[in-house]
Amino acid sequence: MKDARLRVRSLVTALVLLLITSFTVRAQEGDGFLSDLHNFRVNNYMALDAYYRFSASGDTETLNEIVASINAANESMNSVADSTAGVLSGEQVESLNVEFDKFKDLMRSNINDVRNTGYPDLRLVSDMANQALSMNQVASEMYAVARESAEVATAQRVEAARSAAVTMAQMMAKYSARTHSSVSQTFQGSSNDIPLDEQATQFDAFLSQITKGGAQGPLKAALDDLTSKWEFIRGSYINYNDNNVAFVIDRYSKGILRGLETTIGLLRENA
């Protein structure tokens, strides 16, 4: 009888451990899925930002930035499609992939226009900008659905940092579009668009959420650096016509994105 009770207890313990392990694995897969969706959104706007600069200069270095960002977005899309987390249906993932294919086709056509004629086709550039907005909306909706079904509660500060990164990438693309006069109207008229100064205010709110709570060591250093860089360029995003030095804004904005990536990693480690 005693042996039977021990066997039952051992079996129950084994089942509990199995359930805990299964939940942990699913939680990790779900968190990785969200991370891939996040990186997908950021890199597509980074590609768009690089394109606007390429449309004015046509230089190889900027073209390489476009290619690198598209490749990074492609890797994230493949990871989303191959995920075993089961947080989105195959149809949902495929719908995002279709939107991404449209964006890549438009990007390819716009790059070829600049390389072949020396200037962009404004209608085609506008189509690409609108497709980027539409694709980001689909990706954001899927991110929200995935958060609810991923069986993992991401920390509020991590979510704020991810939202800040997407917002910064969007702002960079919009700032580049306005800086290069030939494509300055490509974001105008979209019902999904938010004015640049309003996005800067949104970024303020996200940064405030990120910096709430205790921070020390590498995390404190990362947050201090983020705050310092943002304070330096904030006025240019709020008032575009003031202090408009495009290469400085680009350099500091990229630094903020790198800082947000570091911050997200540190926050996830400390969760």
PDB file of C-alpha atoms in Angstrom, residues 2 5 13-14 17 36 44 53 56 80 100 112-113 127 189 204 231 240 243 265 271:
ATOM      1  CA  LYS A   2       2.822   2.317   0.949  1.00  0.00           C
ATOM      2  CA  ARG A   5       1.127   5.672  -2.592  1.00  0.00           C
ATOM      3  CA  THR A  13       5.192  14.955  -9.295  1.00  0.00           C
ATOM      4  CA  ALA A  14       6.324  13.893 -12.758  1.00  0.00           C
ATOM      5  CA  LEU A  17       7.059  18.889 -13.671  1.00  0.00           C
ATOM      6  CA  ASP A  36      10.079  38.467 -34.177  1.00  0.00           C
ATOM      7  CA  ASN A  44      10.486  47.608 -42.488  1.00  0.00           C
ATOM      8  CA  ARG A  53      17.750  58.960 -48.274  1.00  0.00           C
ATOM      9  CA  ALA A  56      18.131  61.758 -52.969  1.00  0.00           C
ATOM     10  CA  VAL A  80       7.094  33.971 -37.554  1.00  0.00           C
ATOM     11  CA  PHE A 100       5.170  42.026 -46.936  1.00  0.00           C
ATOM     12  CA  ASN A 112      15.119  50.437 -59.846  1.00  0.00           C
ATOM     13  CA  ASP A 113      13.488  53.755 -60.763  1.00  0.00           C
ATOM     14  CA  ASP A 127       2.086  53.555 -53.004  1.00  0.00           C
ATOM     15  CA  GLY A 189      -3.468  62.103 -46.841  1.00  0.00           C
ATOM     16  CA  ASP A 204       7.707  61.016 -24.654  1.00  0.00           C
ATOM     17  CA  GLU A 231      16.446  65.370 -25.382  1.00  0.00           C
ATOM     18  CA  TYR A 240      10.529  70.179 -38.069  1.00  0.00           C
ATOM     19  CA  ASN A 243      17.309  72.731 -36.055  1.00  0.00           C
ATOM     20  CA  GLY A 265      17.213  42.798 -23.717  1.00  0.00           C
ATOM     21  CA  ALA A 271      11.926  39.952 -15.711  1.00  0.00           C
TER      22      ALA A 271
END
